[in-house]
């Protein structure tokens, strides 16, 4: 199942997304008709984990048998990020593909230990939302297509062998970066946390639909041109190891989002660099999840 948050007539709704994103099932509306109830936000739903997933299946089966489906299924809506306002900063892994580490420096930049940073919740926007150009702040706005992991169960000191048990599902992140700020301030936070610099979505796919998160094709196109094309099997640190390392001294909680790193092909890696300009469309596709599309405004 694919879950999302959308606005219908100005109101945020938790939905189940049908094939090709053509229709969405309004889970709350259908639940009420059934005499059931589900939480009002996807973050709250994720906190219910298996209970929510089971109820969502029951709601979908019930709604599919109803004669008047227009009460529950809609085709006019505006995408939001699946979790429009995460409770924490987004965890991010840096240089998790060797070729990307090399394009940003040299083979000496391939990390021996995981590189971690974060993006502020205020940076989060949804599928089809505009990415601000931030003229006057940066001249080097860049894209980074990434698989993201959504945690579904509270845990600390999680063993690698059990790490995927703590995952709710997977989504896509565009780790928009102001490269000049990143260099000038000698750290990642400012260059990674500009408003609108963290598109997420369009959906969260439940983990059972992804057989192996470390074996997914990933592709980024800018204005139709392929810039990044790889597979998560190229991770230096696979998903299980990322979760294990993050949780050693820090509690992971339902709704936490972990962006797993980007392949080679970012704008800064080209000679000359191909930084983003107004009107550029970035489309990031991850197998089994979908395509996250945003335009620089």
Coordinates of C-alpha atoms in Angstrom, one line a residue:
X1 CA 0.0 0.0 0.0
X2 CA 1.0 3.6 -0.7
X3 CA 0.1 6.3 1.8
X4 CA 0.1 10.0 1.4
X5 CA -1.1 13.3 2.7
X6 CA -3.1 15.5 0.3
X7 CA -5.3 18.6 0.6
X8 CA -8.9 18.2 -0.6
X9 CA -10.8 21.5 -0.6
X10 CA -8.1 23.0 1.6
X11 CA -8.2 20.3 4.2
X12 CA -5.3 17.8 4.8
X13 CA -6.3 14.2 4.4
X14 CA -4.6 10.9 5.0
X15 CA -5.1 8.8 1.9
X16 CA -4.3 5.5 0.2
X17 CA -3.0 6.1 -3.3
X18 CA -4.3 4.0 -6.1
X19 CA -2.2 2.9 -9.1
X20 CA -0.8 5.7 -11.3
X21 CA -1.7 8.2 -8.6
X22 CA -5.0 8.8 -10.4
X23 CA -7.4 8.4 -7.5
X24 CA -6.9 8.5 -3.7
X25 CA -9.0 6.8 -1.0
X26 CA -9.9 9.2 1.8
X27 CA -9.2 6.9 4.7
X28 CA -10.9 8.9 7.4
X29 CA -14.1 9.5 5.4
X30 CA -14.4 5.7 4.6
X31 CA -13.5 4.8 8.2
X32 CA -16.3 7.0 9.6
X33 CA -18.8 5.4 7.3
X34 CA -17.7 2.0 8.5
X35 CA -18.1 3.1 12.1
X36 CA -14.4 3.0 12.6
X37 CA -11.8 5.7 13.3
X38 CA -8.2 6.4 12.3
X39 CA -5.8 9.2 13.4
X40 CA -6.1 12.5 11.6
X41 CA -2.4 12.7 10.5
X42 CA -0.1 10.2 8.8
X43 CA 2.4 10.7 11.5
X44 CA -0.1 9.5 14.1
X45 CA -1.1 6.6 11.8
X46 CA 2.6 5.5 11.6
X47 CA 2.7 5.5 15.4
X48 CA 0.0 2.9 15.3
X49 CA 2.1 0.8 12.8
X50 CA 0.7 -2.7 12.3
X51 CA -2.7 -1.8 13.8
X52 CA -3.0 1.1 11.3
X53 CA -1.9 -1.1 8.3
X54 CA -4.4 -3.8 9.1
X55 CA -7.2 -1.2 9.5
X56 CA -6.2 0.5 6.2
X57 CA -6.5 -2.9 4.4
X58 CA -10.0 -3.4 5.9
X59 CA -11.0 0.1 4.9
X60 CA -9.7 -0.4 1.3
X61 CA -11.6 -3.7 0.9
X62 CA -14.8 -2.2 2.3
X63 CA -14.7 0.9 0.1
X64 CA -14.1 -1.1 -3.0
X65 CA -17.4 -2.8 -2.5
X66 CA -19.5 0.3 -2.1
X67 CA -21.8 1.5 -4.9
X68 CA -21.2 5.3 -4.3
X69 CA -17.4 5.4 -4.4
X70 CA -17.4 9.2 -5.0
X71 CA -17.8 9.6 -1.2
X72 CA -14.4 8.1 -0.6
X73 CA -12.4 8.3 -3.8
X74 CA -11.3 11.6 -5.3
X75 CA -9.2 12.6 -8.2
X76 CA -8.8 16.3 -7.5
X77 CA -6.3 17.1 -4.7
X78 CA -3.0 18.9 -3.9
X79 CA 0.0 16.9 -2.8
X80 CA 1.6 17.6 0.6
X81 CA 4.7 15.9 2.0
X82 CA 3.6 12.6 3.4
X83 CA 4.5 14.0 6.8
X84 CA 4.1 17.7 6.3
X85 CA 5.8 18.7 9.5
X86 CA 8.2 16.0 10.8
X87 CA 8.6 16.0 14.6
X88 CA 12.4 16.1 14.2
X89 CA 15.0 17.2 11.7
X90 CA 15.4 14.8 8.8
X91 CA 18.5 12.6 9.3
X92 CA 20.8 12.5 6.3
X93 CA 23.7 10.3 5.2
X94 CA 26.5 12.1 3.3
X95 CA 28.7 10.5 0.6
X96 CA 27.0 7.1 0.8
X97 CA 27.9 6.2 -2.8
X98 CA 31.7 6.0 -3.6
X99 CA 31.3 7.7 -7.0
X100 CA 29.6 10.7 -5.5
X101 CA 32.3 11.0 -2.8
X102 CA 34.9 11.0 -5.7
X103 CA 33.0 13.6 -7.8
X104 CA 32.9 15.9 -4.7
X105 CA 36.6 15.5 -4.1
X106 CA 38.7 12.4 -4.7
X107 CA 39.0 8.8 -3.6
X108 CA 40.3 10.1 -0.3
X109 CA 36.8 11.5 0.4
X110 CA 35.2 8.0 0.4
X111 CA 34.2 7.7 4.1
X112 CA 35.4 5.0 6.4
X113 CA 32.8 6.0 8.9
X114 CA 29.2 7.2 8.2
X115 CA 28.7 10.9 7.7
X116 CA 25.5 12.3 9.2
X117 CA 23.8 15.7 9.1
X118 CA 20.3 16.9 9.2
X119 CA 17.7 19.2 7.5
X120 CA 15.3 21.3 9.4
X121 CA 11.5 20.4 9.4
X122 CA 10.8 23.9 7.9
X123 CA 12.6 22.8 4.7
X124 CA 10.0 20.1 4.0
X125 CA 7.6 20.5 1.0
X126 CA 5.6 18.0 -1.1
X127 CA 5.4 16.6 -4.5
X128 CA 4.8 19.2 -7.2
X129 CA 5.5 22.1 -4.8
X130 CA 7.8 24.8 -6.0
X131 CA 11.4 24.9 -4.7
X132 CA 12.4 28.5 -3.9
X133 CA 15.4 29.7 -5.9
X134 CA 16.7 31.8 -2.9
X135 CA 18.4 34.4 -5.1
X136 CA 20.5 36.7 -3.0
X137 CA 21.3 33.8 -0.6
X138 CA 22.9 31.2 -3.0
X139 CA 24.2 31.0 -6.5
X140 CA 24.9 27.3 -6.3
X141 CA 21.5 25.5 -5.7
X142 CA 21.9 21.8 -6.3
X143 CA 19.8 18.6 -6.3
X144 CA 20.3 15.2 -4.7
X145 CA 17.9 12.3 -5.4
X146 CA 17.7 9.9 -2.5
X147 CA 15.8 6.9 -1.1
X148 CA 14.4 7.7 2.4
X149 CA 13.5 5.4 5.2
X150 CA 10.6 6.1 7.5
X151 CA 10.9 4.6 11.0
X152 CA 7.8 2.9 12.3
X153 CA 8.8 1.7 15.8
X154 CA 10.6 3.2 18.7
X155 CA 14.0 1.8 19.3
X156 CA 17.6 2.3 20.6
X157 CA 20.7 0.2 20.2
X158 CA 19.0 -1.7 17.3
X159 CA 20.9 -4.7 16.0
X160 CA 21.6 -4.7 12.3
X161 CA 19.8 -8.1 11.9
X162 CA 16.6 -6.5 13.3
X163 CA 16.9 -3.1 11.8
X164 CA 14.2 -3.5 9.1
X165 CA 11.7 -4.5 11.8
X166 CA 11.8 -0.9 12.9
X167 CA 10.9 0.5 9.4
X168 CA 7.4 1.6 8.5
X169 CA 8.1 2.2 4.8
X170 CA 10.1 4.1 2.2
X171 CA 9.8 7.4 0.3
X172 CA 11.9 9.8 -1.8
X173 CA 13.8 12.9 -0.8
X174 CA 15.4 15.6 -2.9
X175 CA 18.2 16.9 -0.7
X176 CA 18.4 20.4 -2.2
X177 CA 21.7 22.0 -1.2
X178 CA 23.2 25.5 -1.4
X179 CA 26.8 24.4 -2.2
X180 CA 28.3 27.8 -1.5
X181 CA 26.7 28.0 1.9
X182 CA 27.9 24.5 2.6
X183 CA 31.5 25.6 1.8
X184 CA 31.4 29.0 3.4
X185 CA 30.1 27.8 6.8
X186 CA 32.3 24.7 6.9
X187 CA 29.3 22.5 7.8
X188 CA 26.0 21.2 6.3
X189 CA 23.0 22.7 8.3
X190 CA 22.6 26.1 6.7
X191 CA 23.3 24.9 3.1
X192 CA 20.8 22.0 3.6
X193 CA 18.0 23.7 5.5
X194 CA 16.8 26.6 3.3
X195 CA 13.0 26.8 3.2
X196 CA 11.6 24.5 0.5
X197 CA 14.9 22.6 0.2
X198 CA 13.5 19.2 1.3
X199 CA 10.9 17.9 -1.1
X200 CA 9.5 14.5 0.1
X201 CA 7.1 12.1 -1.5
X202 CA 4.9 11.7 -3.2
X203 CA 4.0 8.6 -1.1
X204 CA 5.3 6.4 1.7
X205 CA 5.3 2.8 0.5
X206 CA 4.8 0.2 3.3
X207 CA 8.0 -1.9 3.8
X208 CA 6.4 -5.2 2.8
X209 CA 6.1 -3.8 -0.8
X210 CA 9.9 -3.3 -1.0
X211 CA 11.8 -6.7 -0.9
X212 CA 15.2 -5.1 -0.4
X213 CA 15.8 -1.4 0.1
X214 CA 19.5 -2.0 -0.8
X215 CA 18.6 -3.1 -4.3
X216 CA 16.5 -0.3 -5.9
X217 CA 17.1 1.6 -9.1
X218 CA 17.3 5.4 -8.6
X219 CA 17.3 8.1 -11.3
X220 CA 17.3 11.8 -11.3
X221 CA 16.3 13.9 -14.4
X222 CA 16.6 17.7 -14.7
X223 CA 14.4 19.0 -17.5
X224 CA 14.3 15.5 -18.9
X225 CA 18.1 15.0 -18.9
X226 CA 19.3 12.0 -16.9
X227 CA 21.8 13.4 -14.3
X228 CA 21.8 10.5 -11.8
X229 CA 21.4 6.9 -12.5
X230 CA 22.4 4.2 -10.0
X231 CA 21.1 1.5 -7.7
X232 CA 21.1 1.4 -3.9
X233 CA 23.2 -1.7 -4.0
X234 CA 26.0 0.8 -4.4
X235 CA 25.5 2.1 -0.9
X236 CA 28.7 2.2 1.2
X237 CA 26.5 1.9 4.3
X238 CA 23.3 -0.1 3.7
X239 CA 20.0 0.7 5.4
X240 CA 20.4 -1.8 8.2
X241 CA 23.8 -0.4 9.1
X242 CA 22.6 3.2 9.0
X243 CA 19.8 2.4 11.5
X244 CA 22.2 0.4 13.7
X245 CA 24.7 3.3 13.9
X246 CA 22.1 6.0 14.3
X247 CA 20.4 4.2 17.2
X248 CA 23.5 3.3 19.2
X249 CA 23.1 6.3 21.4
X250 CA 20.0 8.0 20.1
X251 CA 16.4 6.8 20.3
X252 CA 14.7 6.5 16.9
X253 CA 10.9 7.1 16.9
X254 CA 8.0 6.5 14.6
X255 CA 7.9 9.1 11.8
X256 CA 11.7 9.7 11.9
X257 CA 12.9 10.1 8.3
X258 CA 16.4 9.0 7.2
X259 CA 17.7 10.1 3.7
X260 CA 20.2 7.5 2.7
X261 CA 22.6 9.5 0.4
X262 CA 22.8 10.4 -3.2
X263 CA 24.5 8.8 -6.2
X264 CA 27.0 10.6 -8.5
X265 CA 25.7 13.1 -11.0
X266 CA 24.9 16.1 -8.8
X267 CA 25.1 19.5 -10.4
X268 CA 28.4 20.4 -8.6
X269 CA 30.0 17.3 -10.0
X270 CA 29.8 18.5 -13.6
X271 CA 32.6 20.5 -15.3
X272 CA 31.4 23.2 -15.5
X273 CA 28.8 22.7 -12.7
X274 CA 25.1 22.5 -13.6
X275 CA 23.4 24.3 -10.8
X276 CA 19.7 24.8 -10.7
X277 CA 18.0 27.8 -12.2
X278 CA 14.4 29.1 -12.2
X279 CA 12.1 26.9 -14.2
X280 CA 14.2 23.8 -13.8
X281 CA 12.2 20.6 -13.2
X282 CA 13.7 17.9 -11.1
X283 CA 12.2 14.4 -11.3
X284 CA 13.5 11.6 -9.0
X285 CA 12.4 8.1 -9.6
X286 CA 12.9 5.2 -7.2
X287 CA 11.8 1.7 -8.3
X288 CA 8.7 0.5 -6.3
X289 CA 8.0 4.0 -4.9
X290 CA 7.3 6.4 -7.7
X291 CA 8.5 9.8 -9.0
X292 CA 9.0 12.9 -6.9
X293 CA 8.7 16.0 -9.2
X294 CA 9.4 19.7 -8.2
X295 CA 10.2 22.9 -10.1
X296 CA 12.5 25.7 -9.1
X297 CA 10.5 28.9 -8.7

